Amino acid sequence: MSSAEIDGEGRQHIMIVTGMSGAGRSTACKAFEDLDWFVVDNLPPQMIRPLIEVAGKARDSLPKLAVSVDVRGGHLLEEFTALVGGLRETHEVDVLFLDATDGTLVRRFEAVRRPHPLQGNGTILDGIARERSRLQEIREASDIVIDTSELNGHQLVTRIVKRFGEADQNKVAVTVQSFGFKYGIPTDADLVVDMRFLPNPFWEPELRAFNGRDKRVSDYVFDQEGADEFLTHYIEMLDPVLRGYERENKRHVTLAVGCTGGKHRSVAMTERIASLLRERDDTIISVRHRDLGRE
């Protein structure tokens, strides 16, 4: 069973995210939120069961619930193990513990100029030592432990997406969009290419009334010198870019393909680019023709 699915008995999946302060709990919660989990950050431990009971009434709309618990739970953390054991009788429960070395945690607290929650009148290291002592039993009983010492925020998100995301959630969603320069460049475009280096079918009377999705127009565009060469090199160029986006956890990308009016050349090229990208197994491809239909 995928970690992000309801189990075979139809029970909700509960992810309890805990660990050392400064190890990345908030980042992890944002990652789960992006994976369509319902997330509650910094929840007092005594509120976990009431929350789950409420969520259970909305099982169809809340199949995956992630809650973050930190050392501010105080003495209530002593009941944590019993709480998790009881929840596992009726739910699929995982405990994710985020950790990091003392030196890493000190650098992170100093970078944001905030005290450790257990520091008191002592040093950051004093607070870290107290927290490790309080959380040691929970760490030992956790299902998954991730050491974030060598991970930045993007890398931690990527680790969580790969571990807990469903198949399609690990892919980069690519929108290939045609447009007309005379109507403006799309403001949300990540990469923009210009098809105005190719002859314009608009000036061919027998093609003017059609658009780039019509085989006659598409054939005309790709019969022109440089069209196939551009397409080949553009697809080759996109390979390291898309793999880099995946590594950096950039999950939504817009490739904008322009010509003068957004009707002929850009449309034909957009359709061909999308067709080739659909052969990849790491992307989800959609097509949009922004200015098709404009006069």
Short mmCIF file of C-alpha atoms in Angstrom, two decimals:
data_model
loop_
_atom_site.label_atom_id
_atom_site.label_comp_id
_atom_site.label_asym_id
_atom_site.label_seq_id
_atom_site.Cartn_x
_atom_site.Cartn_y
_atom_site.Cartn_z
CA MET A 1 0.00 0.00 0.00
CA SER A 2 1.28 3.47 -0.83
CA SER A 3 1.97 5.57 2.25
CA ALA A 4 -0.54 8.11 0.99
CA GLU A 5 -3.50 5.78 0.57
CA ILE A 6 -6.28 4.54 2.79
CA ASP A 7 -5.49 0.96 3.76
CA GLY A 8 -7.35 -2.11 2.63
CA GLU A 9 -9.85 -1.80 5.47
CA GLY A 10 -10.75 1.76 4.45
CA ARG A 11 -9.08 3.33 7.50
CA GLN A 12 -7.78 6.88 7.36
CA HIS A 13 -4.05 7.37 7.15
CA ILE A 14 -2.66 9.49 9.98
CA MET A 15 0.86 10.92 9.78
CA ILE A 16 2.25 12.34 13.02
CA VAL A 17 5.19 14.63 12.31
CA THR A 18 7.50 15.37 15.22
CA GLY A 19 11.19 15.77 15.96
CA MET A 20 13.80 18.26 17.01
CA SER A 21 13.04 21.97 16.88
CA GLY A 22 14.78 23.38 13.83
CA ALA A 23 14.89 20.05 12.00
CA GLY A 24 12.22 21.01 9.46
CA ARG A 25 8.77 20.16 10.81
CA SER A 26 7.07 23.19 9.24
CA THR A 27 8.73 22.46 5.89
CA ALA A 28 7.58 18.85 6.10
CA CYS A 29 4.02 19.94 6.88
CA LYS A 30 3.98 22.19 3.81
CA ALA A 31 5.19 19.25 1.73
CA PHE A 32 2.35 17.05 2.99
CA GLU A 33 -0.10 19.87 2.31
CA ASP A 34 1.12 20.02 -1.29
CA LEU A 35 0.49 16.27 -1.49
CA ASP A 36 -3.18 16.88 -0.62
CA TRP A 37 -2.97 15.83 3.02
CA PHE A 38 -5.05 17.80 5.51
CA VAL A 39 -2.38 19.31 7.77
CA VAL A 40 -2.53 20.76 11.27
CA ASP A 41 0.76 22.23 12.51
CA ASN A 42 1.81 22.48 16.17
CA LEU A 43 -1.17 20.59 17.52
CA PRO A 44 -1.18 19.92 21.29
CA PRO A 45 -1.02 16.13 21.79
CA GLN A 46 -4.27 16.03 23.76
CA MET A 47 -6.04 17.46 20.70
CA ILE A 48 -4.93 14.70 18.32
CA ARG A 49 -7.69 12.23 19.15
CA PRO A 50 -10.55 14.79 19.05
CA LEU A 51 -9.24 16.06 15.72
CA ILE A 52 -9.10 12.55 14.31
CA GLU A 53 -12.62 11.82 15.52
CA VAL A 54 -13.89 14.94 13.71
CA ALA A 55 -11.90 14.05 10.60
CA GLY A 56 -13.30 10.53 10.72
CA LYS A 57 -16.77 11.93 10.08
CA ALA A 58 -15.41 13.43 6.85
CA ARG A 59 -13.46 10.34 5.80
CA ASP A 60 -14.20 10.68 2.10
CA SER A 61 -12.95 14.27 1.96
CA LEU A 62 -10.13 13.84 4.50
CA PRO A 63 -8.56 10.43 3.78
CA LYS A 64 -5.07 11.64 4.73
CA LEU A 65 -4.39 13.65 7.88
CA ALA A 66 -0.99 14.95 9.03
CA VAL A 67 -0.45 16.53 12.44
CA SER A 68 2.69 18.15 13.78
CA VAL A 69 3.61 17.79 17.45
CA ASP A 70 6.64 19.42 19.06
CA VAL A 71 8.35 19.60 22.42
CA ARG A 72 5.93 22.29 23.58
CA GLY A 73 3.55 19.44 24.32
CA GLY A 74 5.42 19.23 27.63
CA HIS A 75 4.42 16.40 29.98
CA LEU A 76 1.69 15.42 27.53
CA LEU A 77 4.42 13.90 25.37
CA GLU A 78 4.74 11.22 28.05
CA GLU A 79 1.38 9.87 26.86
CA PHE A 80 2.44 9.94 23.22
CA THR A 81 3.34 6.26 22.86
CA ALA A 82 0.05 5.13 24.41
CA LEU A 83 -1.86 7.57 22.23
CA VAL A 84 -0.28 6.25 19.04
CA GLY A 85 -0.88 2.65 20.11
CA GLY A 86 -4.56 3.37 20.67
CA LEU A 87 -4.94 5.14 17.34
CA ARG A 88 -3.42 2.19 15.50
CA GLU A 89 -6.34 0.02 16.55
CA THR A 90 -8.61 1.97 14.22
CA HIS A 91 -6.33 3.94 11.89
CA GLU A 92 -3.27 3.54 9.71
CA VAL A 93 -0.71 5.57 11.68
CA ASP A 94 2.89 6.50 10.92
CA VAL A 95 5.20 8.61 13.06
CA LEU A 96 7.77 10.68 11.17
CA PHE A 97 10.65 12.00 13.28
CA LEU A 98 12.87 14.76 11.91
CA ASP A 99 16.35 15.04 13.38
CA ALA A 100 19.61 16.91 12.79
CA THR A 101 23.00 17.18 14.43
CA ASP A 102 23.50 19.60 17.31
CA GLY A 103 25.82 21.76 15.21
CA THR A 104 23.26 22.01 12.42
CA LEU A 105 20.48 22.95 14.82
CA VAL A 106 22.63 25.63 16.46
CA ARG A 107 23.44 27.17 13.07
CA ARG A 108 19.76 27.19 12.10
CA PHE A 109 18.66 28.87 15.32
CA GLU A 110 21.44 31.45 15.03
CA ALA A 111 20.50 32.14 11.40
CA VAL A 112 16.91 33.07 12.34
CA ARG A 113 17.98 34.72 15.63
CA ARG A 114 15.45 32.85 17.70
CA PRO A 115 15.97 31.07 21.01
CA HIS A 116 15.42 27.35 21.41
CA PRO A 117 12.00 26.71 23.07
CA LEU A 118 13.72 24.90 25.98
CA GLN A 119 16.73 27.20 26.21
CA GLY A 120 15.52 29.25 29.17
CA ASN A 121 18.44 31.23 30.60
CA GLY A 122 20.96 28.80 29.14
CA THR A 123 22.46 28.35 25.71
CA ILE A 124 20.96 26.93 22.52
CA LEU A 125 22.91 23.74 23.15
CA ASP A 126 21.34 23.47 26.61
CA GLY A 127 17.89 23.63 25.03
CA ILE A 128 18.83 21.05 22.39
CA ALA A 129 20.11 18.67 25.08
CA ARG A 130 16.88 18.96 27.08
CA GLU A 131 14.80 18.39 23.96
CA ARG A 132 16.78 15.29 22.93
CA SER A 133 16.24 13.83 26.37
CA ARG A 134 12.48 14.43 26.23
CA LEU A 135 12.10 13.07 22.69
CA GLN A 136 14.44 10.10 22.89
CA GLU A 137 11.69 7.55 23.52
CA ILE A 138 9.54 8.96 20.72
CA ARG A 139 12.46 8.90 18.30
CA GLU A 140 13.18 5.25 19.09
CA ALA A 141 9.52 4.33 18.52
CA SER A 142 9.11 6.32 15.28
CA ASP A 143 8.38 4.54 12.01
CA ILE A 144 10.49 6.88 9.87
CA VAL A 145 13.46 9.00 10.92
CA ILE A 146 14.86 11.58 8.51
CA ASP A 147 18.14 13.31 9.32
CA THR A 148 17.94 16.76 7.74
CA SER A 149 21.48 17.84 8.61
CA GLU A 150 22.60 17.77 4.98
CA LEU A 151 19.25 18.77 3.47
CA ASN A 152 17.99 22.20 2.55
CA GLY A 153 14.28 22.95 2.44
CA HIS A 154 13.84 21.94 -1.20
CA GLN A 155 15.68 18.66 -0.64
CA LEU A 156 13.57 17.80 2.39
CA VAL A 157 10.38 18.44 0.42
CA THR A 158 11.68 16.27 -2.41
CA ARG A 159 12.49 13.47 0.04
CA ILE A 160 8.95 13.57 1.44
CA VAL A 161 7.31 13.74 -1.99
CA LYS A 162 9.26 10.72 -3.19
CA ARG A 163 8.53 8.77 0.02
CA PHE A 164 4.88 9.62 0.52
CA GLY A 165 3.57 10.98 -2.77
CA GLU A 166 1.43 8.98 -5.14
CA ALA A 167 2.80 8.17 -8.58
CA ASP A 168 1.46 11.24 -10.38
CA GLN A 169 2.45 13.56 -7.52
CA ASN A 170 6.11 12.73 -8.15
CA LYS A 171 5.85 14.03 -11.70
CA VAL A 172 6.30 17.52 -13.08
CA ALA A 173 3.04 18.93 -14.47
CA VAL A 174 3.94 20.69 -17.72
CA THR A 175 1.56 23.01 -19.54
CA VAL A 176 2.61 23.69 -23.13
CA GLN A 177 0.88 26.90 -24.16
CA SER A 178 0.71 28.68 -27.52
CA PHE A 179 0.22 32.44 -27.61
CA GLY A 180 0.38 35.46 -29.89
CA PHE A 181 3.04 38.07 -29.20
CA LYS A 182 0.69 40.83 -30.28
CA TYR A 183 -1.51 39.94 -27.28
CA GLY A 184 1.38 39.86 -24.83
CA ILE A 185 3.67 37.20 -23.36
CA PRO A 186 1.96 34.96 -20.73
CA THR A 187 2.86 36.30 -17.29
CA ASP A 188 3.11 32.81 -15.79
CA ALA A 189 5.50 31.41 -18.42
CA ASP A 190 8.66 29.69 -17.17
CA LEU A 191 10.24 29.33 -20.62
CA VAL A 192 9.33 31.30 -23.75
CA VAL A 193 10.27 30.43 -27.34
CA ASP A 194 9.53 32.38 -30.53
CA MET A 195 8.29 30.73 -33.72
CA ARG A 196 8.45 33.92 -35.80
CA PHE A 197 11.65 32.64 -37.43
CA LEU A 198 9.40 30.41 -39.57
CA PRO A 199 7.32 31.61 -42.55
CA ASN A 200 3.80 32.56 -41.51
CA PRO A 201 0.98 30.36 -42.94
CA PHE A 202 -1.28 33.40 -42.56
CA TRP A 203 0.10 34.69 -45.85
CA GLU A 204 -0.94 31.54 -47.66
CA PRO A 205 -4.56 32.17 -48.77
CA GLU A 206 -5.49 28.47 -48.66
CA LEU A 207 -4.22 28.14 -45.05
CA ARG A 208 -5.23 31.46 -43.50
CA ALA A 209 -8.64 30.29 -42.29
CA PHE A 210 -7.21 27.21 -40.51
CA ASN A 211 -5.03 26.87 -37.42
CA GLY A 212 -2.01 24.86 -36.35
CA ARG A 213 -4.05 21.86 -35.26
CA ASP A 214 -5.10 21.33 -38.86
CA LYS A 215 -2.82 18.85 -40.64
CA ARG A 216 -2.44 21.15 -43.63
CA VAL A 217 -1.08 23.97 -41.49
CA SER A 218 1.07 21.66 -39.38
CA ASP A 219 2.59 20.06 -42.47
CA TYR A 220 3.33 23.50 -43.90
CA VAL A 221 5.07 24.62 -40.68
CA PHE A 222 7.24 21.51 -40.40
CA ASP A 223 8.12 21.57 -44.08
CA GLN A 224 9.96 24.84 -43.44
CA GLU A 225 13.71 24.90 -42.99
CA GLY A 226 14.69 24.90 -39.33
CA ALA A 227 11.38 23.68 -37.89
CA ASP A 228 12.39 20.06 -37.24
CA GLU A 229 15.88 21.14 -36.19
CA PHE A 230 14.44 23.54 -33.61
CA LEU A 231 12.05 20.90 -32.28
CA THR A 232 14.81 18.32 -31.88
CA HIS A 233 17.14 20.65 -30.00
CA TYR A 234 14.36 22.14 -27.89
CA ILE A 235 13.27 18.72 -26.63
CA GLU A 236 16.91 17.87 -25.90
CA MET A 237 17.32 21.11 -23.98
CA LEU A 238 14.19 20.44 -21.93
CA ASP A 239 15.52 17.13 -20.62
CA PRO A 240 18.02 18.53 -18.06
CA VAL A 241 15.64 21.41 -17.29
CA LEU A 242 12.72 19.15 -16.37
CA ARG A 243 14.95 16.82 -14.37
CA GLY A 244 16.29 19.86 -12.54
CA TYR A 245 12.79 21.12 -11.83
CA GLU A 246 11.99 17.72 -10.33
CA ARG A 247 15.08 17.84 -8.11
CA GLU A 248 14.16 21.34 -6.97
CA ASN A 249 10.55 20.25 -6.34
CA LYS A 250 9.14 22.67 -8.93
CA ARG A 251 6.05 20.66 -9.79
CA HIS A 252 4.24 23.01 -12.20
CA VAL A 253 5.88 24.38 -15.33
CA THR A 254 4.53 26.46 -18.22
CA LEU A 255 6.29 26.34 -21.58
CA ALA A 256 5.10 29.21 -23.75
CA VAL A 257 5.41 28.98 -27.54
CA GLY A 258 4.70 32.20 -29.41
CA CYS A 259 4.12 33.49 -32.91
CA THR A 260 2.54 36.69 -34.18
CA GLY A 261 -1.13 35.91 -33.62
CA GLY A 262 -1.03 32.60 -31.74
CA LYS A 263 -2.97 30.76 -34.41
CA HIS A 264 -0.69 28.91 -36.81
CA ARG A 265 3.03 28.38 -36.11
CA SER A 266 2.89 28.42 -32.32
CA VAL A 267 -0.13 26.11 -32.25
CA ALA A 268 1.48 23.56 -34.58
CA MET A 269 4.74 23.61 -32.60
CA THR A 270 2.93 23.39 -29.26
CA GLU A 271 1.04 20.29 -30.36
CA ARG A 272 4.26 18.63 -31.56
CA ILE A 273 6.22 19.52 -28.40
CA ALA A 274 3.44 18.15 -26.19
CA SER A 275 3.27 14.95 -28.23
CA LEU A 276 6.99 14.29 -27.71
CA LEU A 277 6.93 15.21 -24.02
CA ARG A 278 4.12 12.72 -23.42
CA GLU A 279 6.65 9.98 -24.17
CA ARG A 280 8.40 10.82 -20.88
CA ASP A 281 7.39 8.95 -17.74
CA ASP A 282 8.26 11.80 -15.35
CA THR A 283 5.83 14.43 -16.62
CA ILE A 284 2.10 15.09 -16.90
CA ILE A 285 1.41 17.09 -20.05
CA SER A 286 -1.46 19.45 -20.80
CA VAL A 287 -1.94 21.79 -23.76
CA ARG A 288 -3.46 25.24 -23.88
CA HIS A 289 -3.89 27.52 -26.88
CA ARG A 290 -4.38 30.89 -25.25
CA ASP A 291 -5.16 33.02 -28.27
CA LEU A 292 -6.76 30.53 -30.59
CA GLY A 293 -10.14 31.91 -31.61
CA ARG A 294 -9.17 35.56 -31.34
CA GLU A 295 -9.82 37.61 -34.44
#
